[in-house]
Amino acid sequence: MRAAIKSKGLRDLVYNRYLYLLALPAVLFSIVFAYLPMIGVVIAFQDFNPIKGLWDSEWIGLKNFEFFFRGQDWLIITYNTVLYNLMFIATGTLMSLTLAIMLTELGKNAIVRTMQSIMILPNFISWPIVGLFSVTFFTADTGVINHFLSSIGAGTIDFYTNADVWPPILVLMNLWKTAGFGAIVYMAAIVGIDKEMYEAARIDGASRLQSIFRITLPMLKSTIVMLFLLSLGGIFGGNLDMIFSLVGDNSFLASRTDTIDTYVFRALRTSGSLGMTQAISLYQSIVGFILVVAANKIAGKLDKDSALF
Amino acid sequence: MKDSRFDKTLKAIFYLFAAVFAIVCLYPFLLVVGSSFTDETTLLQDGYNLLPKAFSAAAYQAIFATRTIPDAYLVTLFVTVVGTGLSLLATSMAAYALSGRRLRYASHIALFFYFTMLFSGGMVSSYILTTKYLGLQNSIWVYILPVLVSPWNMFLMRNFFNDIPKELFESAKLEGAGEARILRSIVIPLSLPAMATIGLFYALGYWSSWQPAMLYIDNPQLFSLQYIIMQIIRNVDMAQSIAVAGSQTAMSTAPAYTVRLATAMVTIGPIVFLYPFLQRYFVGGLKVGAIKG
């Protein structure tokens, strides 16, 4: 029987059928929840009507895109999306790196370990909870910050109607939540650096600061560049979880806080045109795809082992 | 060799910087714990405080006297336990099949998963698929099924499996062990730390889930805990209705603000409790992930 199967591929499928069966559930879930929605991108070219469905809605060519790109919204949300991601990447890298170097220099003792545990804690808390925390700080009358400001006689800030204060707040919140956890990656890389280099440097009379700038940072360069590149691939992602938890649908703040994701998420819930919303989403997916592939290509050129796939 | 004076100063600065950041990380937690145990009127008059000036557990009593939070707790608990179990099963099965380059089509299947990380059909498509074609709205499974398999976790897990030395399999085969026996006595015991790590990744994701509730759920009995949090952030009315119903008092004295804080506390409670384990496995998993890329 077996010998009768000529094709090598088919023979492999039969011989390893149990292994293939193991992969089947995950493959099926991917088909339904990741590949079927890809067919749905055609909605971007339709005047989609949910009752008529995917096949019977009217095709209108590029009208959805024309409408979207003629207005101002796409510029604002693209600008916010990219700007927030760049700020998060830059400040996050700097802070995580600083913490990692400091904690490693301080060595291992109970105090350092406790501090490290505390820094990682915010990473395990969901954004809605952070949103609730932030309310206790930012509300106009009872908030901690305004309470403090009025107690020292300074004027109060109306956080939830003042859009311009939000870019720095979001950057700080992002650092609060992610920097401690991000430091672990760099700490793992620092541990990997040859200890003899530091000893040799000390014998030659190098100070700690010199060791950091002449050994640690140069040795981390490839890790930093790699993580930086890979995160650049994601700069079209919208930080929906964070921004929606912190500011919700607050229209006072939209000019500075609306990203592509929050825009699409809102349109979805407020019965906007689904075709138009899908056009925006498709624009995000395509640019995002190009960015990720490009970032991975460059990362792969620099370091063959770094590509996940 | 002793530190020079300059190095000592530097170390002091490092301690200071790290300590300040650690305090900034911890402060909001302590503030919310302290304030949640504060009497409502004191809170409104004096603002939030680390130590309650007038102690009161009224908010917690109110929370557990109504059904809203306990129901949401059950929903989130179900989603987290069942979701994590199913996710872990599907993910590790696929990861095991793709590991060790045994399958001729392993790389094709891997590419199939990888592509879903690069390109997505978008929220609109998923929304239409879920509501119009799968009819998952107002079902608890809408929290679980769309996110059941994360390709990222699948690849992490495959890398774990790849690290099991080949010689172990070969010697087991020489001694006549079948695939099932190999799985039971070699693969599963060796991959327990990996399972724990990936399981925690999934569990944290399910525990934090709120978007499905916002898009697909109208039945208040199926709201998740995080969605309730999301609602009471913006809507004091909701906290107030819990407070009034739970404390059996008039609108004016009901602990509406402290109910919000107490809800946050009971939501992060399990995470803080499991934190030592979370930390160990997450950190270990992250390091492997970082080195493996």
Coordinates of C-alpha atoms in Angstrom, one line a residue:
Chain A
M1 CA 0.0 0.0 0.0
R2 CA 2.5 2.6 1.2
A3 CA 4.8 1.9 -1.7
A4 CA 2.0 2.7 -4.1
I5 CA 2.0 6.3 -3.0
K6 CA 4.3 7.9 -5.5
S7 CA 4.3 11.6 -4.5
K8 CA 6.7 12.4 -1.6
G9 CA 4.4 15.0 -0.3
L10 CA 1.4 12.8 -0.1
R11 CA 3.5 10.1 1.5
D12 CA 4.6 12.5 4.2
L13 CA 1.0 13.5 4.8
V14 CA 0.0 9.9 5.3
Y15 CA 3.0 8.8 7.3
N16 CA 2.9 11.8 9.7
R17 CA -0.9 12.0 9.8
Y18 CA -1.1 12.3 13.5
L19 CA 1.3 15.2 13.7
Y20 CA -0.6 17.0 10.9
L21 CA -3.8 16.3 12.9
L22 CA -2.2 18.0 15.9
A23 CA -1.7 21.2 13.9
L24 CA -5.2 21.1 12.5
P25 CA -7.2 22.9 15.2
A26 CA -4.9 25.9 15.2
V27 CA -4.9 26.0 11.4
L28 CA -8.7 25.9 11.3
F29 CA -9.0 28.7 13.9
S30 CA -6.5 30.8 11.8
I31 CA -8.6 30.2 8.7
V32 CA -11.8 31.3 10.4
F33 CA -10.6 34.2 12.5
A34 CA -7.6 35.5 10.5
Y35 CA -8.1 34.5 6.9
L36 CA -11.8 34.9 6.5
P37 CA -11.7 38.5 7.7
M38 CA -9.1 39.1 4.9
I39 CA -11.8 38.5 2.4
G40 CA -13.7 41.2 4.1
V41 CA -11.3 43.9 2.9
V42 CA -13.4 44.0 -0.3
I43 CA -15.9 45.9 1.8
A44 CA -13.6 48.9 1.4
F45 CA -14.7 49.0 -2.2
Q46 CA -18.4 48.7 -1.5
D47 CA -21.3 50.8 -0.2
F48 CA -21.6 48.0 2.3
N49 CA -25.1 47.2 3.5
P50 CA -25.1 44.6 6.4
I51 CA -28.5 43.3 5.4
K52 CA -27.4 42.6 1.8
G53 CA -24.1 41.1 2.9
L54 CA -20.7 40.8 1.4
W55 CA -21.8 39.6 -2.1
D56 CA -24.8 41.7 -2.9
S57 CA -23.7 45.1 -1.6
E58 CA -23.1 47.8 -4.3
W59 CA -19.5 48.1 -5.6
I60 CA -18.4 51.7 -5.7
G61 CA -14.7 51.4 -6.7
L62 CA -12.4 53.8 -4.8
K63 CA -15.1 56.2 -3.6
N64 CA -14.5 55.3 0.1
F65 CA -10.8 56.0 -0.3
E66 CA -11.4 59.3 -2.2
F67 CA -13.8 60.5 0.6
F68 CA -11.4 59.6 3.3
F69 CA -8.2 61.0 1.7
R70 CA -10.0 64.2 0.7
G71 CA -10.8 65.1 4.3
Q72 CA -8.4 66.1 7.1
D73 CA -9.1 63.2 9.5
W74 CA -6.7 60.8 7.9
L75 CA -3.8 63.2 8.3
I76 CA -4.6 63.8 12.0
I77 CA -5.0 60.2 12.9
T78 CA -2.0 59.1 10.9
Y79 CA 0.1 61.8 12.5
N80 CA -1.0 60.9 16.0
T81 CA -0.5 57.2 15.4
V82 CA 3.0 57.5 14.1
L83 CA 4.0 60.3 16.5
Y84 CA 2.8 58.3 19.6
N85 CA 4.6 55.2 18.5
L86 CA 7.9 57.0 17.8
M87 CA 7.7 58.8 21.2
F88 CA 6.9 55.5 23.0
I89 CA 9.8 53.7 21.2
A90 CA 12.3 56.4 21.8
T91 CA 11.5 57.2 25.5
G92 CA 10.8 53.5 26.3
T93 CA 14.2 52.4 24.9
L94 CA 16.0 55.1 26.8
M95 CA 14.3 54.5 30.1
S96 CA 14.5 50.7 29.9
L97 CA 18.1 50.8 29.0
T98 CA 18.9 53.3 31.8
L99 CA 17.1 51.1 34.4
A100 CA 18.8 48.0 33.1
I101 CA 22.3 49.4 33.3
M102 CA 21.6 50.9 36.8
L103 CA 20.1 47.8 38.2
T104 CA 22.9 45.6 36.9
E105 CA 25.6 48.1 38.2
L106 CA 23.9 48.0 41.7
G107 CA 24.4 44.2 41.8
K108 CA 22.1 41.7 43.4
N109 CA 20.8 42.4 46.9
A110 CA 17.4 42.4 48.5
I111 CA 16.8 46.1 47.9
V112 CA 17.6 46.0 44.2
R113 CA 15.5 42.9 43.8
T114 CA 12.5 44.5 45.6
M115 CA 12.8 47.6 43.4
Q116 CA 12.9 45.5 40.3
S117 CA 9.8 43.6 41.3
I118 CA 7.9 46.8 41.9
M119 CA 9.0 48.2 38.6
I120 CA 7.6 45.2 36.8
L121 CA 4.2 45.3 38.6
P122 CA 2.5 47.9 36.4
N123 CA 3.1 45.7 33.3
F124 CA 0.6 43.1 34.7
I125 CA -2.2 45.5 35.3
S126 CA -4.7 46.0 32.5
W127 CA -5.1 49.4 30.7
P128 CA -8.7 49.8 32.0
I129 CA -7.4 49.6 35.6
V130 CA -4.7 52.1 34.7
G131 CA -7.5 54.3 33.2
L132 CA -9.3 54.1 36.5
F133 CA -6.1 55.0 38.4
S134 CA -5.6 57.9 36.1
V135 CA -9.0 59.3 36.9
T136 CA -8.1 59.6 40.5
F137 CA -5.1 61.7 39.5
F138 CA -6.6 63.9 36.7
T139 CA -10.3 64.7 37.7
A140 CA -10.9 68.4 37.9
D141 CA -12.1 68.8 41.5
T142 CA -11.0 65.8 43.5
G143 CA -8.0 64.6 41.5
V144 CA -4.7 64.2 43.2
I145 CA -2.8 66.5 40.9
N146 CA -5.3 69.4 41.1
H147 CA -5.6 68.9 44.8
F148 CA -1.9 69.3 45.1
L149 CA -1.7 72.3 42.7
S150 CA -4.4 74.2 44.6
S151 CA -2.8 73.4 48.0
I152 CA 0.4 75.1 46.8
G153 CA -1.6 78.0 45.4
A154 CA -1.1 77.2 41.7
G155 CA -3.9 77.2 39.2
T156 CA -5.6 73.9 38.4
I157 CA -5.6 72.1 35.1
D158 CA -8.7 70.8 33.4
F159 CA -7.2 67.6 32.0
Y160 CA -10.3 66.2 30.4
T161 CA -10.9 69.3 28.2
N162 CA -7.4 70.3 27.4
A163 CA -6.0 68.2 24.5
D164 CA -2.5 69.5 24.6
V165 CA -1.6 68.0 28.0
W166 CA -2.2 64.5 26.7
P167 CA 0.8 63.7 24.5
P168 CA 3.2 64.1 27.5
I169 CA 0.8 62.3 29.8
L170 CA 0.5 59.3 27.4
V171 CA 4.2 59.1 27.1
L172 CA 4.7 59.1 30.9
M173 CA 1.9 56.5 31.4
N174 CA 3.5 54.3 28.8
L175 CA 6.8 54.6 30.6
W176 CA 5.2 53.9 33.9
K177 CA 3.6 50.7 32.6
T178 CA 6.3 49.3 30.3
A179 CA 9.7 50.6 31.2
G180 CA 10.4 48.3 34.1
F181 CA 9.5 45.2 32.2
G182 CA 11.4 46.4 29.1
A183 CA 14.5 46.6 31.3
I184 CA 14.5 42.9 31.7
V185 CA 15.4 42.3 28.0
Y186 CA 18.4 44.6 28.3
M187 CA 19.4 43.1 31.6
A188 CA 19.5 39.6 30.0
A189 CA 21.7 41.0 27.2
I190 CA 24.0 42.7 29.8
V191 CA 24.4 39.4 31.7
G192 CA 25.6 37.9 28.4
I193 CA 28.6 40.3 28.2
D194 CA 32.0 38.7 29.0
K195 CA 32.9 39.6 32.6
E196 CA 36.6 39.5 31.9
M197 CA 36.3 42.7 29.9
Y198 CA 35.1 44.6 32.9
E199 CA 37.9 43.1 35.1
A200 CA 40.5 44.1 32.5
A201 CA 39.1 47.6 32.3
R202 CA 39.1 48.0 36.1
I203 CA 42.8 46.8 36.3
D204 CA 43.6 49.5 33.8
G205 CA 41.9 52.0 36.1
A206 CA 38.6 52.5 34.4
S207 CA 35.8 54.0 36.4
R208 CA 32.3 52.6 36.5
L209 CA 31.1 55.3 34.2
Q210 CA 33.8 54.6 31.7
S211 CA 33.0 50.9 31.8
I212 CA 29.3 51.7 31.0
F213 CA 30.1 53.9 28.1
R214 CA 33.1 52.0 26.7
I215 CA 31.9 48.4 27.3
T216 CA 28.3 48.0 28.2
L217 CA 26.7 50.4 25.6
P218 CA 28.9 49.3 22.7
M219 CA 28.2 45.6 23.5
L220 CA 24.4 46.3 23.6
K221 CA 24.4 48.2 20.4
S222 CA 23.2 45.3 18.2
T223 CA 20.4 44.4 20.7
I224 CA 19.3 48.0 20.8
V225 CA 19.3 48.4 17.1
M226 CA 17.5 45.2 16.6
L227 CA 14.7 45.9 19.1
F228 CA 14.4 49.4 17.7
L229 CA 14.0 48.2 14.1
L230 CA 11.5 45.5 15.0
S231 CA 9.4 48.0 16.9
L232 CA 9.5 50.4 14.0
G233 CA 7.6 47.8 12.1
G234 CA 4.7 48.4 14.4
I235 CA 4.4 52.1 14.2
F236 CA 1.1 52.0 12.3
G237 CA -0.5 50.1 15.2
G238 CA -3.0 52.2 17.1
N239 CA -2.5 51.6 20.9
L240 CA -6.3 51.2 21.1
D241 CA -6.2 49.4 24.5
M242 CA -4.2 52.2 26.1
I243 CA -5.8 55.3 24.5
F244 CA -9.4 54.2 24.8
S245 CA -8.9 53.2 28.4
L246 CA -7.4 56.6 29.3
V247 CA -9.5 59.0 27.2
G248 CA -12.4 57.0 25.7
D249 CA -14.5 58.9 23.2
N250 CA -13.7 62.3 24.7
S251 CA -14.2 64.6 21.7
F252 CA -12.4 67.5 23.4
L253 CA -9.2 65.5 23.3
A254 CA -9.6 63.9 19.9
S255 CA -7.3 66.2 18.0
R256 CA -4.3 65.0 20.0
T257 CA -5.3 61.5 21.0
D258 CA -7.2 60.0 18.1
T259 CA -5.3 57.3 16.4
I260 CA -6.2 55.1 13.4
D261 CA -7.4 52.3 15.8
T262 CA -9.5 54.5 18.0
Y263 CA -11.0 56.1 15.0
V264 CA -12.0 52.8 13.5
F265 CA -13.2 51.5 16.8
R266 CA -15.5 54.5 17.3
A267 CA -16.8 54.4 13.7
L268 CA -17.7 50.7 14.3
R269 CA -19.8 51.5 17.4
T270 CA -21.5 54.7 16.1
S271 CA -23.0 53.3 12.9
G272 CA -20.8 55.1 10.5
S273 CA -20.4 53.8 7.0
L274 CA -18.8 50.3 7.3
G275 CA -17.3 50.6 3.8
M276 CA -15.6 53.8 4.7
T277 CA -14.3 52.5 8.0
Q278 CA -13.0 49.4 6.2
A279 CA -11.2 51.7 3.7
I280 CA -9.3 53.3 6.6
S281 CA -8.6 49.9 8.2
L282 CA -7.2 48.6 4.9
Y283 CA -5.0 51.6 4.5
Q284 CA -3.6 50.8 8.0
S285 CA -3.1 47.1 7.2
I286 CA -1.3 47.7 3.9
V287 CA 1.1 50.4 5.2
G288 CA 1.6 48.3 8.4
F289 CA 2.4 45.2 6.3
I290 CA 5.0 47.1 4.3
L291 CA 6.6 48.5 7.4
V292 CA 6.8 45.1 9.2
V293 CA 8.2 43.3 6.2
A294 CA 10.7 46.1 5.6
A295 CA 11.8 46.2 9.2
N296 CA 12.2 42.4 9.3
K297 CA 14.2 42.4 6.1
I298 CA 16.6 45.0 7.4
A299 CA 16.8 43.3 10.8
G300 CA 17.5 40.0 9.0
K301 CA 20.3 41.5 7.0
L302 CA 21.9 42.8 10.1
D303 CA 21.6 39.7 12.1
K304 CA 20.5 36.4 10.7
D305 CA 19.3 34.9 14.0
S306 CA 17.0 37.7 15.0
A307 CA 14.2 37.0 12.6
L308 CA 11.4 35.1 14.3
F309 CA 10.4 33.2 11.2
Chain B
M1 CA 39.6 46.6 44.4
K2 CA 37.7 49.3 46.2
D3 CA 35.3 51.8 44.6
S4 CA 36.6 55.3 44.2
R5 CA 34.7 58.2 45.6
F6 CA 33.4 59.0 42.2
D7 CA 32.1 55.5 41.8
K8 CA 30.4 55.6 45.2
T9 CA 28.6 58.8 44.2
L10 CA 27.6 57.2 41.0
K11 CA 26.2 54.2 42.8
A12 CA 24.2 56.5 45.1
I13 CA 22.7 58.3 42.1
F14 CA 21.7 55.0 40.6
Y15 CA 20.0 53.9 43.8
L16 CA 18.2 57.2 44.0
F17 CA 17.0 57.0 40.4
A18 CA 15.8 53.4 40.6
A19 CA 14.2 54.0 44.0
V20 CA 12.3 57.1 42.7
F21 CA 11.0 55.1 39.7
A22 CA 10.0 52.2 41.9
I23 CA 8.1 54.5 44.2
V24 CA 6.4 56.1 41.2
C25 CA 5.3 52.6 40.1
L26 CA 4.0 51.7 43.5
Y27 CA 2.4 54.9 44.6
P28 CA -0.9 54.7 42.5
F29 CA -1.5 51.2 43.9
L30 CA -1.1 52.3 47.5
L31 CA -3.2 55.4 46.9
V32 CA -6.1 53.4 45.5
V33 CA -5.9 50.7 48.2
G34 CA -5.9 53.4 51.0
S35 CA -8.6 55.5 49.4
S36 CA -10.9 52.5 48.7
F37 CA -11.0 51.9 52.5
T38 CA -11.9 55.6 53.2
D39 CA -15.3 56.8 54.2
E40 CA -17.0 58.4 51.1
T41 CA -17.7 61.8 52.5
T42 CA -14.1 62.1 53.9
L43 CA -12.8 61.2 50.5
L44 CA -14.9 63.8 48.7
Q45 CA -13.8 66.5 51.2
D46 CA -10.1 65.7 51.7
G47 CA -9.3 64.0 48.5
Y48 CA -7.4 60.7 48.0
N49 CA -5.0 59.7 50.7
L50 CA -2.5 56.9 51.3
L51 CA -3.9 56.3 54.8
P52 CA -7.6 56.5 55.3
K53 CA -8.5 59.3 57.7
A54 CA -11.8 57.7 58.4
F55 CA -11.8 53.9 57.8
S56 CA -14.7 52.4 56.1
A57 CA -15.2 49.1 54.2
A58 CA -18.6 50.2 52.9
A59 CA -17.5 50.1 49.3
Y60 CA -16.5 46.5 49.5
Q61 CA -19.7 45.6 51.3
A62 CA -21.7 47.3 48.6
I63 CA -19.8 45.5 45.8
F64 CA -20.5 42.1 47.2
A65 CA -24.1 42.9 48.1
T66 CA -25.1 43.4 44.5
R67 CA -24.8 40.9 41.6
T68 CA -23.0 43.2 39.1
I69 CA -19.4 42.6 40.2
P70 CA -19.7 39.0 41.4
D71 CA -21.4 38.1 38.0
A72 CA -18.6 39.9 36.1
Y73 CA -16.1 38.1 38.2
L74 CA -17.6 34.7 37.3
V75 CA -17.6 35.6 33.6
T76 CA -13.9 36.7 33.7
L77 CA -12.9 33.7 35.7
F78 CA -14.6 31.3 33.2
V79 CA -13.1 33.1 30.2
T80 CA -9.6 33.0 31.8
V81 CA -9.7 29.4 32.9
V82 CA -11.4 27.8 29.9
G83 CA -9.8 30.2 27.5
T84 CA -6.3 29.6 28.8
G85 CA -6.8 25.8 28.8
L86 CA -8.1 25.7 25.2
S87 CA -5.5 28.2 23.9
L88 CA -2.7 26.3 25.5
L89 CA -3.9 23.0 24.1
A90 CA -4.4 24.2 20.5
T91 CA -1.1 26.2 20.6
S92 CA 1.1 23.5 22.0
M93 CA -0.3 20.9 19.7
A94 CA 0.5 23.0 16.6
A95 CA 3.8 24.0 18.0
Y96 CA 4.8 20.4 18.7
A97 CA 3.8 19.3 15.2
L98 CA 5.9 22.1 13.7
S99 CA 9.0 21.5 15.9
G100 CA 12.0 19.5 15.1
R101 CA 11.6 19.7 11.3
R102 CA 9.9 16.4 11.1
L103 CA 7.1 17.4 8.7
R104 CA 7.8 18.0 5.0
Y105 CA 5.3 20.9 5.0
A106 CA 6.3 22.4 8.4
S107 CA 7.7 25.5 6.9
H108 CA 4.6 26.1 4.7
I109 CA 2.3 25.8 7.8
A110 CA 4.6 28.1 9.7
L111 CA 4.4 30.7 6.9
F112 CA 0.6 30.3 7.0
F113 CA 0.6 31.3 10.7
Y114 CA 3.3 34.0 10.2
F115 CA 1.3 35.8 7.5
T116 CA -1.5 36.4 10.0
M117 CA 0.9 38.4 12.1
L118 CA 1.8 40.6 9.2
F119 CA -1.6 41.4 7.7
S120 CA -5.0 41.6 9.2
G121 CA -8.4 42.0 7.7
G122 CA -9.2 44.7 10.2
M123 CA -11.8 45.3 12.9
V124 CA -14.7 45.9 10.5
S125 CA -14.3 42.4 8.8
S126 CA -14.0 40.7 12.2
Y127 CA -17.0 42.6 13.4
I128 CA -19.1 41.5 10.4
L129 CA -17.8 37.9 10.6
T130 CA -18.6 37.6 14.3
T131 CA -22.0 39.2 14.2
K132 CA -23.5 38.3 10.8
Y133 CA -21.9 35.0 9.8
L134 CA -20.9 33.3 13.1
G135 CA -23.6 34.7 15.3
L136 CA -21.3 34.9 18.3
Q137 CA -22.8 38.1 19.8
N138 CA -24.1 37.7 23.3
S139 CA -22.2 34.5 23.8
I140 CA -19.5 34.1 26.3
W141 CA -17.4 32.3 23.6
V142 CA -16.9 35.6 21.8
Y143 CA -14.2 36.4 24.5
I144 CA -12.3 33.2 23.7
L145 CA -12.7 31.9 20.1
P146 CA -11.4 34.9 18.1
V147 CA -8.2 35.0 20.1
L148 CA -7.7 31.3 20.7
V149 CA -4.4 30.9 19.0
S150 CA -1.8 33.6 19.0
P151 CA 0.8 32.9 16.3
W152 CA 3.4 34.7 18.4
N153 CA 2.9 32.4 21.3
M154 CA 2.8 29.4 18.9
F155 CA 6.3 30.3 17.6
L156 CA 7.7 30.9 21.1
M157 CA 6.4 27.5 22.1
R158 CA 7.8 25.8 18.9
N159 CA 11.2 27.3 19.8
F160 CA 11.0 25.8 23.3
F161 CA 10.2 22.4 21.7
N162 CA 13.1 22.8 19.2
D163 CA 15.5 23.2 22.2
I164 CA 14.8 19.7 23.5
P165 CA 17.9 17.7 22.5
K166 CA 17.3 15.3 19.6
E167 CA 19.3 12.6 21.3
L168 CA 16.6 12.2 23.8
F169 CA 14.1 11.3 21.1
E170 CA 16.5 9.0 19.4
S171 CA 17.4 7.0 22.5
A172 CA 13.8 6.7 23.5
K173 CA 13.0 5.4 20.0
L174 CA 15.8 2.9 20.2
E175 CA 14.4 1.6 23.4
G176 CA 11.1 1.1 21.6
A177 CA 9.0 4.0 22.8
G178 CA 6.2 5.1 20.5
E179 CA 5.1 8.7 19.8
A180 CA 2.6 8.8 22.6
R181 CA 5.1 7.5 25.1
I182 CA 7.7 10.0 24.0
L183 CA 5.1 12.8 24.3
R184 CA 4.1 11.6 27.8
S185 CA 7.5 10.9 29.4
I186 CA 9.8 13.3 27.6
V187 CA 8.1 16.2 25.9
I188 CA 5.4 17.1 28.4
P189 CA 7.7 17.0 31.5
L190 CA 10.4 19.0 29.8
S191 CA 8.1 21.7 28.4
L192 CA 6.2 22.4 31.7
P193 CA 8.1 25.7 32.3
A194 CA 7.3 26.8 28.7
M195 CA 3.6 25.8 29.2
A196 CA 3.5 27.8 32.4
T197 CA 5.0 30.9 30.7
I198 CA 2.8 30.8 27.6
G199 CA -0.2 29.9 29.8
L200 CA 0.4 33.0 31.8
F201 CA 0.6 35.1 28.7
Y202 CA -2.8 33.8 27.6
A203 CA -4.3 34.1 31.1
L204 CA -3.3 37.7 31.4
G205 CA -4.8 38.5 28.0
Y206 CA -8.1 36.9 28.9
W207 CA -8.2 38.5 32.3
S208 CA -7.7 41.9 30.7
S209 CA -10.3 41.4 28.0
W210 CA -12.9 44.1 27.5
Q211 CA -13.2 44.9 23.8
P212 CA -15.5 41.9 22.9
A213 CA -17.9 43.0 25.6
M214 CA -18.1 46.5 24.2
L215 CA -18.6 45.4 20.6
Y216 CA -20.7 42.2 21.0
I217 CA -22.4 41.9 24.4
D218 CA -25.7 43.5 25.4
N219 CA -26.6 41.1 28.2
P220 CA -25.3 42.6 31.4
Q221 CA -24.8 39.1 32.9
L222 CA -22.1 38.4 30.3
F223 CA -20.1 41.6 30.9
S224 CA -16.5 41.0 31.9
L225 CA -14.8 42.6 34.9
Q226 CA -12.6 44.9 32.8
Y227 CA -15.6 46.1 30.8
I228 CA -17.4 47.0 34.1
I229 CA -14.2 49.0 35.0
M230 CA -14.3 50.6 31.6
Q231 CA -17.9 51.7 32.2
I232 CA -17.4 53.0 35.7
I233 CA -14.4 55.1 34.7
R234 CA -16.6 57.3 32.6
N235 CA -19.9 56.9 34.2
V236 CA -20.2 57.5 37.9
D237 CA -23.9 56.7 37.6
M238 CA -23.0 53.0 37.2
A239 CA -20.8 53.0 40.3
Q240 CA -23.6 54.9 42.1
S241 CA -26.2 52.4 41.2
I242 CA -24.0 49.6 42.6
A243 CA -23.3 51.7 45.7
V244 CA -27.0 52.6 46.3
A245 CA -28.3 49.1 45.8
G246 CA -25.4 47.5 47.7
S247 CA -25.3 49.8 50.7
Q248 CA -29.1 50.3 51.0
T249 CA -28.6 54.0 51.7
A250 CA -29.8 57.2 50.1
M251 CA -28.2 58.5 46.9
S252 CA -26.3 61.3 48.8
T253 CA -24.4 59.0 51.2
A254 CA -23.9 56.0 48.9
P255 CA -20.1 55.2 48.4
A256 CA -20.1 55.8 44.7
Y257 CA -16.4 57.0 44.3
T258 CA -15.0 54.4 46.7
V259 CA -17.0 51.6 44.9
R260 CA -15.0 52.5 41.8
L261 CA -11.7 52.1 43.6
A262 CA -12.8 48.9 45.4
T263 CA -13.8 47.4 42.1
A264 CA -10.3 48.1 40.8
M265 CA -8.8 46.5 43.9
V266 CA -10.8 43.3 43.5
T267 CA -9.9 43.1 39.8
I268 CA -6.1 43.3 40.4
G269 CA -6.3 41.3 43.6
P270 CA -5.7 37.9 42.0
I271 CA -2.8 39.3 39.9
V272 CA -1.0 40.7 42.9
F273 CA -1.6 37.5 44.7
L274 CA -0.1 35.4 41.8
Y275 CA 2.5 38.0 41.2
P276 CA 5.6 36.1 42.5
F277 CA 4.8 33.2 40.1
L278 CA 3.9 35.5 37.3
Q279 CA 7.2 37.4 37.7
R280 CA 9.4 34.3 37.7
Y281 CA 7.8 32.7 34.6
F282 CA 7.3 35.9 32.7
V283 CA 10.8 37.0 33.2
G284 CA 12.1 33.5 32.2
G285 CA 9.9 33.3 29.2
L286 CA 10.8 36.8 28.1
K287 CA 14.5 36.1 28.3
V288 CA 14.1 33.0 26.1
G289 CA 11.9 35.0 23.8
A290 CA 14.5 37.8 23.6
I291 CA 17.4 35.5 22.9
K292 CA 15.5 33.4 20.5
G293 CA 14.2 36.5 18.8

